[in-house]
Amino acid sequence: MVFLFNHDTILSVLSITAITTSISLFFAGAEICIRIKKKGNTDGIGSAPFLVTFLSCAFWLQYGVLKDDHAVIMVNFIGCMMEGVYIWYYNIKTRNRRRFHKILFIECFIILSMLYYINHDGEMEDKIENLGTICVIFNILTNSAPLVDLHTIIKNKSTESMPLPIILAALAGSIQWYFYGFLLNDIYLQIPNGLSVIICLLQLALFWIYPSNNKKNTTDDEKKLISSEIC
């Protein structure tokens, strides 16, 4: 039997696998919520992973709408829903609701400003270019976050605090979204995911340089949520 893998078939397969991988990464937020439930409050647990991911998904969702890209729309719609639930739970458990609500207000203002711009008169190509640029910058900043811990990891010569399964999932998702963007000739998908691939490979290299002795499990406080490619 001869299998013909044409452009549309490969694109369809990539979109399905990329969506699946990205959704699996969104479940990392559930682990944080479990920690919050065990503690009974959010002391020592920041809201940044939820808020940053929600904001990123909101921008990419609108980008997908402008491009009429169903894969980008689907994964980021699901991301917004899941992160919204995490934010809601965090709001219930946090002791400092006033500060948290201020941050939420700023985030909502940013999203509403983006929606106003998108729905205002202007050339569609300009809107796609500007929103795509913002999404790229946003993802570059979030994808570069793991680099902050490199100094500590190299200094301690230990990768115990690095979540290998999440890094592998982020690498897989970034590769999938990169080639998805490549087939669509979408540089706004290629640039951040290409960078994410490099960062994930750099992190994996550290596991080879500083192999874990497996004498202890990574503690809950050491685990990091990697804001990867989202899409």
Short mmCIF file of C-alpha atoms in Angstrom, two decimals:
data_model
loop_
_atom_site.label_atom_id
_atom_site.label_comp_id
_atom_site.label_asym_id
_atom_site.label_seq_id
_atom_site.Cartn_x
_atom_site.Cartn_y
_atom_site.Cartn_z
CA MET A 1 0.00 0.00 0.00
CA VAL A 2 1.32 3.40 -0.93
CA PHE A 3 0.78 6.28 1.45
CA LEU A 4 0.76 9.72 -0.04
CA PHE A 5 1.77 12.33 2.48
CA ASN A 6 0.82 15.56 0.80
CA HIS A 7 0.98 19.04 2.26
CA ASP A 8 -2.56 19.02 3.66
CA THR A 9 -2.16 15.59 5.26
CA ILE A 10 1.06 16.54 7.03
CA LEU A 11 -0.49 19.83 8.14
CA SER A 12 -3.51 18.03 9.54
CA VAL A 13 -1.38 15.52 11.45
CA LEU A 14 0.85 18.27 12.83
CA SER A 15 -2.12 20.32 13.99
CA ILE A 16 -3.66 17.36 15.85
CA THR A 17 -0.41 16.34 17.55
CA ALA A 18 0.52 19.95 18.39
CA ILE A 19 -2.90 20.61 19.93
CA THR A 20 -2.69 17.41 21.98
CA THR A 21 0.81 18.22 23.26
CA SER A 22 -0.11 21.80 24.13
CA ILE A 23 -3.21 20.75 26.04
CA SER A 24 -1.12 18.26 28.03
CA LEU A 25 1.17 21.14 29.02
CA PHE A 26 -1.81 23.17 30.22
CA PHE A 27 -2.45 20.44 32.81
CA ALA A 28 0.77 21.50 34.55
CA GLY A 29 -1.38 24.18 36.16
CA ALA A 30 -3.45 21.47 37.83
CA GLU A 31 -0.35 20.33 39.73
CA ILE A 32 0.02 23.84 41.12
CA CYS A 33 -3.64 23.84 42.19
CA ILE A 34 -3.10 20.51 43.96
CA ARG A 35 -0.23 22.06 45.91
CA ILE A 36 -2.48 24.99 46.82
CA LYS A 37 -5.20 22.60 48.00
CA LYS A 38 -2.73 20.70 50.19
CA LYS A 39 -1.48 23.94 51.76
CA GLY A 40 -4.92 25.46 52.08
CA ASN A 41 -3.68 28.79 50.74
CA THR A 42 -1.42 30.29 48.07
CA ASP A 43 1.42 31.40 50.37
CA GLY A 44 4.70 30.92 48.52
CA ILE A 45 2.94 30.02 45.28
CA GLY A 46 2.80 32.77 42.68
CA SER A 47 -0.04 33.42 40.27
CA ALA A 48 2.29 34.28 37.38
CA PRO A 49 2.08 30.87 35.63
CA PHE A 50 -1.72 31.19 35.35
CA LEU A 51 -1.87 34.89 34.50
CA VAL A 52 0.95 34.83 31.96
CA THR A 53 -0.36 31.74 30.20
CA PHE A 54 -3.91 33.12 30.11
CA LEU A 55 -2.71 36.40 28.61
CA SER A 56 -0.59 34.58 26.05
CA CYS A 57 -3.50 32.33 25.06
CA ALA A 58 -5.82 35.34 24.74
CA PHE A 59 -3.46 37.06 22.30
CA TRP A 60 -2.78 33.91 20.29
CA LEU A 61 -6.51 33.16 20.20
CA GLN A 62 -7.19 36.53 18.61
CA TYR A 63 -4.28 35.99 16.22
CA GLY A 64 -5.80 32.66 15.21
CA VAL A 65 -9.16 34.35 14.60
CA LEU A 66 -7.55 36.96 12.35
CA LYS A 67 -5.70 34.26 10.43
CA ASP A 68 -8.70 31.91 10.43
CA ASP A 69 -6.38 29.21 11.77
CA HIS A 70 -8.57 26.60 13.44
CA ALA A 71 -5.68 24.80 15.17
CA VAL A 72 -4.42 27.99 16.81
CA ILE A 73 -7.97 28.97 17.74
CA MET A 74 -8.78 25.60 19.30
CA VAL A 75 -5.65 25.16 21.41
CA ASN A 76 -5.73 28.70 22.76
CA PHE A 77 -9.47 28.66 23.43
CA ILE A 78 -8.96 25.52 25.51
CA GLY A 79 -5.95 27.17 27.13
CA CYS A 80 -7.99 30.23 28.10
CA MET A 81 -10.69 28.02 29.61
CA MET A 82 -8.27 25.90 31.63
CA GLU A 83 -6.19 28.83 32.84
CA GLY A 84 -9.41 30.66 33.70
CA VAL A 85 -10.36 27.80 36.01
CA TYR A 86 -6.91 27.88 37.62
CA ILE A 87 -7.17 31.65 38.12
CA TRP A 88 -10.63 31.24 39.66
CA TYR A 89 -9.31 28.63 42.10
CA TYR A 90 -6.28 30.75 42.95
CA ASN A 91 -8.59 33.69 43.68
CA ILE A 92 -10.56 31.55 46.13
CA LYS A 93 -7.48 30.40 48.02
CA THR A 94 -5.34 33.54 48.03
CA ARG A 95 -5.17 35.66 51.17
CA ASN A 96 -4.20 38.81 49.29
CA ARG A 97 -7.22 39.22 47.03
CA ARG A 98 -6.84 42.99 46.73
CA ARG A 99 -3.41 42.71 45.11
CA PHE A 100 -4.51 39.77 42.98
CA HIS A 101 -7.57 41.67 41.75
CA LYS A 102 -5.37 44.63 40.79
CA ILE A 103 -3.25 42.34 38.65
CA LEU A 104 -6.38 40.82 37.12
CA PHE A 105 -7.69 44.30 36.33
CA ILE A 106 -4.47 45.21 34.53
CA GLU A 107 -4.58 41.96 32.57
CA CYS A 108 -8.21 42.51 31.57
CA PHE A 109 -7.36 46.07 30.51
CA ILE A 110 -4.57 44.78 28.28
CA ILE A 111 -6.86 42.22 26.66
CA LEU A 112 -9.67 44.74 26.15
CA SER A 113 -7.20 47.20 24.63
CA MET A 114 -6.09 44.50 22.21
CA LEU A 115 -9.69 43.71 21.28
CA TYR A 116 -10.44 47.39 20.74
CA TYR A 117 -7.47 47.70 18.40
CA ILE A 118 -8.44 44.58 16.47
CA ASN A 119 -12.04 45.74 16.00
CA HIS A 120 -11.06 49.29 15.10
CA ASP A 121 -10.80 50.43 11.51
CA GLY A 122 -7.56 49.48 9.84
CA GLU A 123 -5.94 47.18 7.33
CA MET A 124 -6.24 43.50 8.22
CA GLU A 125 -2.64 42.81 7.17
CA ASP A 126 -1.40 45.50 9.56
CA LYS A 127 -3.45 44.04 12.41
CA ILE A 128 -2.09 40.55 11.78
CA GLU A 129 1.47 41.84 11.58
CA ASN A 130 1.23 43.95 14.73
CA LEU A 131 -0.57 41.31 16.79
CA GLY A 132 1.79 38.61 15.52
CA THR A 133 4.78 40.72 16.54
CA ILE A 134 3.36 41.20 20.04
CA CYS A 135 2.73 37.45 20.34
CA VAL A 136 6.30 36.69 19.25
CA ILE A 137 7.80 39.15 21.75
CA PHE A 138 5.55 37.80 24.50
CA ASN A 139 6.53 34.20 23.79
CA ILE A 140 10.23 35.01 23.55
CA LEU A 141 10.08 36.56 27.03
CA THR A 142 8.17 33.64 28.56
CA ASN A 143 10.19 30.96 26.75
CA SER A 144 13.41 32.56 27.98
CA ALA A 145 12.29 32.37 31.62
CA PRO A 146 13.99 28.99 32.28
CA LEU A 147 17.35 30.56 31.41
CA VAL A 148 17.14 32.52 34.68
CA ASP A 149 17.79 29.32 36.64
CA LEU A 150 20.76 28.20 34.54
CA HIS A 151 23.30 29.93 36.79
CA THR A 152 21.99 28.14 39.87
CA ILE A 153 21.88 24.78 38.10
CA ILE A 154 25.43 25.13 36.79
CA LYS A 155 26.67 26.39 40.16
CA ASN A 156 25.11 23.47 42.03
CA LYS A 157 25.89 21.02 39.21
CA SER A 158 22.46 19.51 39.72
CA THR A 159 19.36 19.14 37.55
CA GLU A 160 17.19 17.88 40.42
CA SER A 161 14.95 20.95 40.21
CA MET A 162 14.31 20.63 36.47
CA PRO A 163 11.04 18.90 35.42
CA LEU A 164 12.22 16.54 32.67
CA PRO A 165 8.74 15.37 31.52
CA ILE A 166 7.56 18.97 31.05
CA ILE A 167 10.74 19.90 29.18
CA LEU A 168 10.30 16.92 26.84
CA ALA A 169 6.65 17.81 26.25
CA ALA A 170 7.58 21.44 25.61
CA LEU A 171 10.25 20.34 23.13
CA ALA A 172 7.80 18.10 21.28
CA GLY A 173 5.17 20.83 21.16
CA SER A 174 7.64 23.45 19.99
CA ILE A 175 8.89 21.22 17.17
CA GLN A 176 5.35 20.46 16.07
CA TRP A 177 4.25 24.10 16.09
CA TYR A 178 7.45 25.18 14.34
CA PHE A 179 6.90 22.85 11.40
CA TYR A 180 3.20 23.70 11.41
CA GLY A 181 4.16 27.35 11.01
CA PHE A 182 6.79 26.38 8.43
CA LEU A 183 4.20 24.65 6.25
CA LEU A 184 1.94 27.69 6.52
CA ASN A 185 4.87 30.06 5.96
CA ASP A 186 3.91 31.81 9.22
CA ILE A 187 6.99 33.43 10.75
CA TYR A 188 5.03 34.39 13.86
CA LEU A 189 4.69 30.71 14.69
CA GLN A 190 8.19 29.78 13.54
CA ILE A 191 10.25 32.34 15.47
CA PRO A 192 9.08 31.73 19.07
CA ASN A 193 8.83 27.98 18.66
CA GLY A 194 12.22 27.76 16.98
CA LEU A 195 13.68 29.60 19.96
CA SER A 196 11.78 27.34 22.34
CA VAL A 197 13.32 24.27 20.67
CA ILE A 198 16.81 25.69 21.26
CA ILE A 199 16.04 26.47 24.91
CA CYS A 200 14.59 23.01 25.53
CA LEU A 201 17.63 21.36 23.92
CA LEU A 202 19.88 23.48 26.11
CA GLN A 203 17.98 22.32 29.19
CA LEU A 204 18.20 18.68 28.07
CA ALA A 205 21.95 19.09 27.56
CA LEU A 206 22.21 19.96 31.25
CA PHE A 207 20.75 16.55 32.12
CA TRP A 208 23.60 14.97 30.18
CA ILE A 209 26.24 17.23 31.74
CA TYR A 210 24.81 16.99 35.27
CA PRO A 211 22.95 13.66 35.40
CA SER A 212 20.53 13.17 38.28
CA ASN A 213 21.57 10.62 40.87
CA ASN A 214 17.89 9.70 41.33
CA LYS A 215 18.41 9.47 45.08
CA LYS A 216 15.51 11.78 45.72
CA ASN A 217 12.44 12.97 43.93
CA THR A 218 12.04 16.54 42.89
CA THR A 219 10.11 18.35 45.62
CA ASP A 220 6.93 20.24 44.88
CA ASP A 221 8.61 23.56 45.59
CA GLU A 222 11.38 22.83 43.06
CA LYS A 223 9.07 22.14 40.16
CA LYS A 224 8.73 24.87 37.58
CA LEU A 225 5.95 25.48 35.10
CA ILE A 226 7.57 26.04 31.73
CA SER A 227 5.56 28.51 29.68
CA SER A 228 6.38 26.98 26.45
CA GLU A 229 5.24 27.46 23.03
CA ILE A 230 1.54 27.61 23.80
CA CYS A 231 1.26 27.61 20.09
#
